Short mmCIF file of C-alpha atoms in Angstrom, two decimals:
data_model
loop_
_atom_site.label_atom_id
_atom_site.label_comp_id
_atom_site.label_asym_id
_atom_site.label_seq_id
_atom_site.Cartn_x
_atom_site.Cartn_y
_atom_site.Cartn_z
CA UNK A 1 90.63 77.21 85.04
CA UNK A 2 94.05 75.34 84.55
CA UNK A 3 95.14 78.45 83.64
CA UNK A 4 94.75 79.80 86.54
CA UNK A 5 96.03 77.31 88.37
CA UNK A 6 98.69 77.17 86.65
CA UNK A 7 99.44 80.95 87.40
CA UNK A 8 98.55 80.61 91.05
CA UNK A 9 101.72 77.45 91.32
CA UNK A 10 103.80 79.40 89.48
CA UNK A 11 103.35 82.61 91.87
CA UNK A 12 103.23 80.65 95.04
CA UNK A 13 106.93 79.13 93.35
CA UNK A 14 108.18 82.83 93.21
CA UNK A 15 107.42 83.38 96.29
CA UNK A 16 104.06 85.93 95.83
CA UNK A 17 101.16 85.07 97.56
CA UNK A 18 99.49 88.05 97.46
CA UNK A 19 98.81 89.44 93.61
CA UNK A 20 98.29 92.88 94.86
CA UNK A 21 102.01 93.05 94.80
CA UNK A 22 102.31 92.70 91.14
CA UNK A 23 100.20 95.77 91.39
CA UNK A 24 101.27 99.58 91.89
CA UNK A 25 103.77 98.86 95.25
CA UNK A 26 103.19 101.18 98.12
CA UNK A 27 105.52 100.57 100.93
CA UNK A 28 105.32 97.18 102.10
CA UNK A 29 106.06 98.34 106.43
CA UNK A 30 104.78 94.25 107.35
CA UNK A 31 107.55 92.80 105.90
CA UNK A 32 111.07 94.36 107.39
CA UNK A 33 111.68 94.83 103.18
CA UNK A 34 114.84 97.08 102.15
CA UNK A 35 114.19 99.22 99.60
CA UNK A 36 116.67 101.48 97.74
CA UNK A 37 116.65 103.60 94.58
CA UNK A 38 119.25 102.43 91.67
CA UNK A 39 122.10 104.54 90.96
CA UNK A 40 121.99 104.14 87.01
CA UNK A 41 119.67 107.05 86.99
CA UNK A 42 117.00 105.45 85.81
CA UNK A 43 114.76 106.19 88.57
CA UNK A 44 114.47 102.51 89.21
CA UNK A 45 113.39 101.76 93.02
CA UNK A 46 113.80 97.89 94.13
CA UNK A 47 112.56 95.93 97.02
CA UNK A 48 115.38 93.13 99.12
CA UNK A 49 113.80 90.82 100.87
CA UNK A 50 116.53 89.86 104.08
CA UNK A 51 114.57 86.41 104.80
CA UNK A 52 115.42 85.43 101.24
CA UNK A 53 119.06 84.84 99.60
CA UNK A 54 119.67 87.30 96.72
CA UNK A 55 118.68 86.18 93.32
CA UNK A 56 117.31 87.45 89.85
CA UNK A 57 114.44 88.49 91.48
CA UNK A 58 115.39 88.94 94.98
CA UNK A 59 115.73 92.13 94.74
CA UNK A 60 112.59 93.05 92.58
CA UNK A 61 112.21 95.92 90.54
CA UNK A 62 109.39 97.98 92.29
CA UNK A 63 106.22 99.29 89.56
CA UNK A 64 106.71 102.64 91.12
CA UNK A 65 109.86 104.66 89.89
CA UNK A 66 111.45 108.05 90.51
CA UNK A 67 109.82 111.12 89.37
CA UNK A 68 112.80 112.06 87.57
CA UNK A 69 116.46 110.46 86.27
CA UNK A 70 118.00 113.37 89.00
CA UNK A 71 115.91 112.00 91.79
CA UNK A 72 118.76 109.79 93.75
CA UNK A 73 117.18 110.05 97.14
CA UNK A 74 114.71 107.38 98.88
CA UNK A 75 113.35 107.16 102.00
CA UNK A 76 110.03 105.57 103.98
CA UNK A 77 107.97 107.47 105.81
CA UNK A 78 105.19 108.29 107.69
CA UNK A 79 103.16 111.03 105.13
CA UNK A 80 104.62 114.61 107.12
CA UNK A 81 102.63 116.54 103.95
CA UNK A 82 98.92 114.85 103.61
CA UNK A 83 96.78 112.59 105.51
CA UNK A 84 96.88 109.72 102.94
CA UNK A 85 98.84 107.42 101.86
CA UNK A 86 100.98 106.76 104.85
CA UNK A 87 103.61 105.43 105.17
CA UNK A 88 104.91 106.94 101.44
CA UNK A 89 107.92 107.20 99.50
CA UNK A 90 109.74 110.57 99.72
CA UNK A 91 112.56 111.53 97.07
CA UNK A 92 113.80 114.97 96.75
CA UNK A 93 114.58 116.67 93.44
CA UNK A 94 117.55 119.55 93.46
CA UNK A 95 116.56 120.81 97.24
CA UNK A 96 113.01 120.22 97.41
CA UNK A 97 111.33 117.15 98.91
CA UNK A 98 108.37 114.73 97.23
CA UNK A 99 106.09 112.52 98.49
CA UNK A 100 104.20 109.81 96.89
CA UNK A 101 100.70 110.40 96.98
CA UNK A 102 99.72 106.87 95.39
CA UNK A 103 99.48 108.19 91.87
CA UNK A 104 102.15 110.84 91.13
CA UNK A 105 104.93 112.48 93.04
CA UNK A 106 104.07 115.86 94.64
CA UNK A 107 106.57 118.30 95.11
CA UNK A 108 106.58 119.94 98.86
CA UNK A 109 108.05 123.27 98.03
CA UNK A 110 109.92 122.72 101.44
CA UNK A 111 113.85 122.91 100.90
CA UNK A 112 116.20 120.05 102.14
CA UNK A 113 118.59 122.81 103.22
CA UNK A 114 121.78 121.99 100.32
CA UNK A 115 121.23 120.91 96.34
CA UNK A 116 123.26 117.53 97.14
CA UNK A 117 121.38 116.29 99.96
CA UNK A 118 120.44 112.91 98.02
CA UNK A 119 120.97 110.81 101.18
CA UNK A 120 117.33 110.81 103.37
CA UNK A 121 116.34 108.90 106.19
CA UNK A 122 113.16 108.96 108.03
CA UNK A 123 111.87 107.86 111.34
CA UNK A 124 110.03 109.64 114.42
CA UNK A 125 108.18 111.79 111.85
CA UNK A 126 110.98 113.33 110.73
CA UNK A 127 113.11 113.37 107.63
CA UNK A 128 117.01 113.63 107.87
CA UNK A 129 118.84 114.51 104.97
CA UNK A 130 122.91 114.22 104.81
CA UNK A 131 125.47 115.66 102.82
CA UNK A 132 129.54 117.03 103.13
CA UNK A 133 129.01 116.23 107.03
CA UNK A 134 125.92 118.05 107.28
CA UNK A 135 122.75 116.83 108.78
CA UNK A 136 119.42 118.76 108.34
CA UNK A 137 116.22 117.65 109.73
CA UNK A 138 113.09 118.10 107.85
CA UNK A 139 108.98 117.70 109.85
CA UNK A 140 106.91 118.63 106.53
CA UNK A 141 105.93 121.96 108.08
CA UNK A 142 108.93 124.00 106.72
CA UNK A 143 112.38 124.05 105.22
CA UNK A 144 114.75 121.55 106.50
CA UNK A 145 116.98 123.13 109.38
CA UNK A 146 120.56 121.83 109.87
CA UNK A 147 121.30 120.44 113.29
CA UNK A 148 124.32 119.17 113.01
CA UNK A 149 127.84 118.83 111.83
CA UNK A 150 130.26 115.93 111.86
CA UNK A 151 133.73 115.17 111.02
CA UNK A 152 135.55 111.77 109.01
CA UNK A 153 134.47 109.48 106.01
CA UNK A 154 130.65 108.20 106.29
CA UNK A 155 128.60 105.75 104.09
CA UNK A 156 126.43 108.63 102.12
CA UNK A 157 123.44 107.83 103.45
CA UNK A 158 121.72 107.89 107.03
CA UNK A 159 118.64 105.98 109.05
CA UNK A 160 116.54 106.91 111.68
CA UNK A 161 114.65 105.06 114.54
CA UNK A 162 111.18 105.44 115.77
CA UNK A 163 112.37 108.10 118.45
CA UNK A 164 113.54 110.30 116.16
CA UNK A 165 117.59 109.43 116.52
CA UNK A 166 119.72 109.20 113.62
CA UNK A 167 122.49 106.50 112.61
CA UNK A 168 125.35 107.11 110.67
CA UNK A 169 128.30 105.19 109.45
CA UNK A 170 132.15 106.32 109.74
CA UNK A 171 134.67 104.66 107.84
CA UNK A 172 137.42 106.23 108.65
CA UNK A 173 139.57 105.76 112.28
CA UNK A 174 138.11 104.91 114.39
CA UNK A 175 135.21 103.29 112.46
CA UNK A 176 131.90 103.53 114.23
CA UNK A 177 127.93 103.35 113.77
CA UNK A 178 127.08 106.75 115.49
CA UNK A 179 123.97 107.26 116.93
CA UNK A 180 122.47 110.93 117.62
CA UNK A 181 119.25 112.50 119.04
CA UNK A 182 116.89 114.58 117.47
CA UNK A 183 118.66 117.64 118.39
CA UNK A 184 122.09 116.73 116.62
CA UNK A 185 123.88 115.17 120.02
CA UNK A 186 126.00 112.26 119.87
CA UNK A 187 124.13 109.42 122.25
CA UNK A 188 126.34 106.41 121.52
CA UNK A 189 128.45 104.52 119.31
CA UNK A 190 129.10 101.17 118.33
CA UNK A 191 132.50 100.10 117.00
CA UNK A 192 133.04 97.88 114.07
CA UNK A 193 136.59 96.49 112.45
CA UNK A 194 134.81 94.89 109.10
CA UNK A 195 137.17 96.53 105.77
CA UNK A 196 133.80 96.41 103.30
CA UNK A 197 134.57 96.03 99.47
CA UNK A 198 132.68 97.19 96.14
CA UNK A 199 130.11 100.48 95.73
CA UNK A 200 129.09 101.37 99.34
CA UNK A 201 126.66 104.03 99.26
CA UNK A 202 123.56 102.78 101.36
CA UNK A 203 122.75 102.60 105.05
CA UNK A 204 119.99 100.76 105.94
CA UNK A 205 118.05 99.74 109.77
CA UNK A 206 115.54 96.95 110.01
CA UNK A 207 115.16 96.80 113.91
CA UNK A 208 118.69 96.15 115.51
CA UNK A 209 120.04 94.74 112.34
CA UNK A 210 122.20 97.06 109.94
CA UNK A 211 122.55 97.37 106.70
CA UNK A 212 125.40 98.80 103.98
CA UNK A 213 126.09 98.78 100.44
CA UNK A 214 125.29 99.04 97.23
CA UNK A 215 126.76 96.72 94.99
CA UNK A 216 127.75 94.63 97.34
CA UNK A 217 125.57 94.17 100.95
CA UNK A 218 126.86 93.39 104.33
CA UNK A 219 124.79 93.79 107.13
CA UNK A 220 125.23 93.86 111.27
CA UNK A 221 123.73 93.00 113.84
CA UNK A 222 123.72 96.03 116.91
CA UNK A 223 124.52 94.76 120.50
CA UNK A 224 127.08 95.67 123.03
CA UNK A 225 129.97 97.77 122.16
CA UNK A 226 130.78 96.31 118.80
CA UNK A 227 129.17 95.53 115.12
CA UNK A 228 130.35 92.41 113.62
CA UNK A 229 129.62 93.10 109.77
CA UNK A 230 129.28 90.00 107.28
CA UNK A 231 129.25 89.64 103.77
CA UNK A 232 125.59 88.90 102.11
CA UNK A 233 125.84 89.04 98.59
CA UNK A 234 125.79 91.19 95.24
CA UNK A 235 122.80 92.30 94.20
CA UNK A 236 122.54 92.65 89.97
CA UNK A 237 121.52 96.40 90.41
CA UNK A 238 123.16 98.97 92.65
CA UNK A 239 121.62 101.14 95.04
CA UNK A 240 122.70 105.11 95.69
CA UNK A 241 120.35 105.51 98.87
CA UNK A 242 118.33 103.19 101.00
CA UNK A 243 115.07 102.99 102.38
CA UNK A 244 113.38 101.10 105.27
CA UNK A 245 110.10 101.05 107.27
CA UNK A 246 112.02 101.15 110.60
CA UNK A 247 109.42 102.29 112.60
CA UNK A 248 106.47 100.01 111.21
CA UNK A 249 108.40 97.02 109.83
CA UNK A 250 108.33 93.65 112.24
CA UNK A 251 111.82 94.48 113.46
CA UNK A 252 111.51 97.20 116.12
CA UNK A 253 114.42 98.28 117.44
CA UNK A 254 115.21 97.90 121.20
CA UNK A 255 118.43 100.94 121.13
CA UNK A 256 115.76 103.67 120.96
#
């Protein structure tokens, strides 16, 4: 028995109040968690907490990992290939997609479209994948179509919103969080003058609040005209692509 109190303190000390967690970790959508897959190629997938500051285990090394050391792609979404589980991870391998069914990583058979599309994003019940200024949107029924085609220096990696829209980042002039609809048109844009240092290779959305980097994070918060950007931290791992629940996280977004 003092054992296990002594386990429950030192949990409730870590912040973990739920032992489930320490458990095979599906998608936590409740939270507003950013999740992103580690670019060491080792398939590692971690789990930032926003509400917390970064630490040695803020964030925390999720017990589910990449089917494979050339999977560099993560996003969150609502299962597009099964009825269950949903939400799931989705990773792609070469050009095909894979879902998480809970156990093991199933292969789709459905084409992203281009062998380098490691940068996903999901939202609206669709998948958007992004690579040399190509966007192609995948619905689980099919191979990924391309919709669009855009023009500058992005963050390699792109969001989407519960409609359906798409984010994406431009870093070169003039620098810009671009919004577009489902069909590839521009819809708005959101200026920003922040110069961001260190590995920047993942966009994240957690309602109207944005997220970038990699090794280091900054993050934004949407309103007006203009994105003020500020520094967070440096997480101990590096992430290559993130993931959010943007449509079932506690953070809605209100730009839809």
């Amino acid at each position: 028995m003092k054992k296990l109190i002594a386990i429950s303190f030192f949990l409730i000390a870590i912040g973990i109040n739920d032992i489930s967690s320490l458990h095979a970790q599906m998608p936590n959508c409740g939270n507003g968690l950013l999740y992103y897959i580690d670019s060491n190629m080792s398939g590692s997938i971690y789990s930032y907490n926003p509400s917390l500051a970064i630490s040695s285990i803020n964030p925390s090394l999720n017990s589910i990992a990449a089917p494979s050391l050339s999977a560099l792609a993560l996003a969150i979404s609502d299962n597009l290939n099964a009825a269950t589980p949903s939400p799931t991870f989705y990773t792609m391998i070469n050009k095909n997609y894979y879902y998480y069914d809970g156990a093991n990583w199933i292969n789709t058979g459905y084409s992203s479209g281009d062998h380098w599309t490691d940068n996903i994003g999901a939202g609206g019940g669709l998948i958007y994948s992004f690579y040399n200024d190509t966007v192609w949107k995948y619905n689980g029924t099919g191979d990924a179509t391309q919709i669009a085609i855009v023009f500058g220096n992005f963050v390699n990696d792109i969001v989407a919103d519960c409609s359906g829209n798409f984010y994406l980042l431009r870093t070169s002039n003039p620098k810009a969080l671009l919004k577009y609809d489902v069909n590839g048109t521009l819809v708005s844009s959101w200026s920003y003058n922040t110069s961001f240092t260190g590995y920047l290779e993942g966009l994240g959305k957690i309602g109207d609040t944005i997220y970038i980097g990699g090794s280091s994070l900054y993050k934004g918060i949407i309103s007006g005209t203009n994105i003020n950007f500020s520094f967070v931290g440096t997480f101990n791992s590096t992430g290559i692509d993130f993931a959010t629940c943007e449509c079932l996280s506690t953070g809605i977004s209100t730009l839809q």
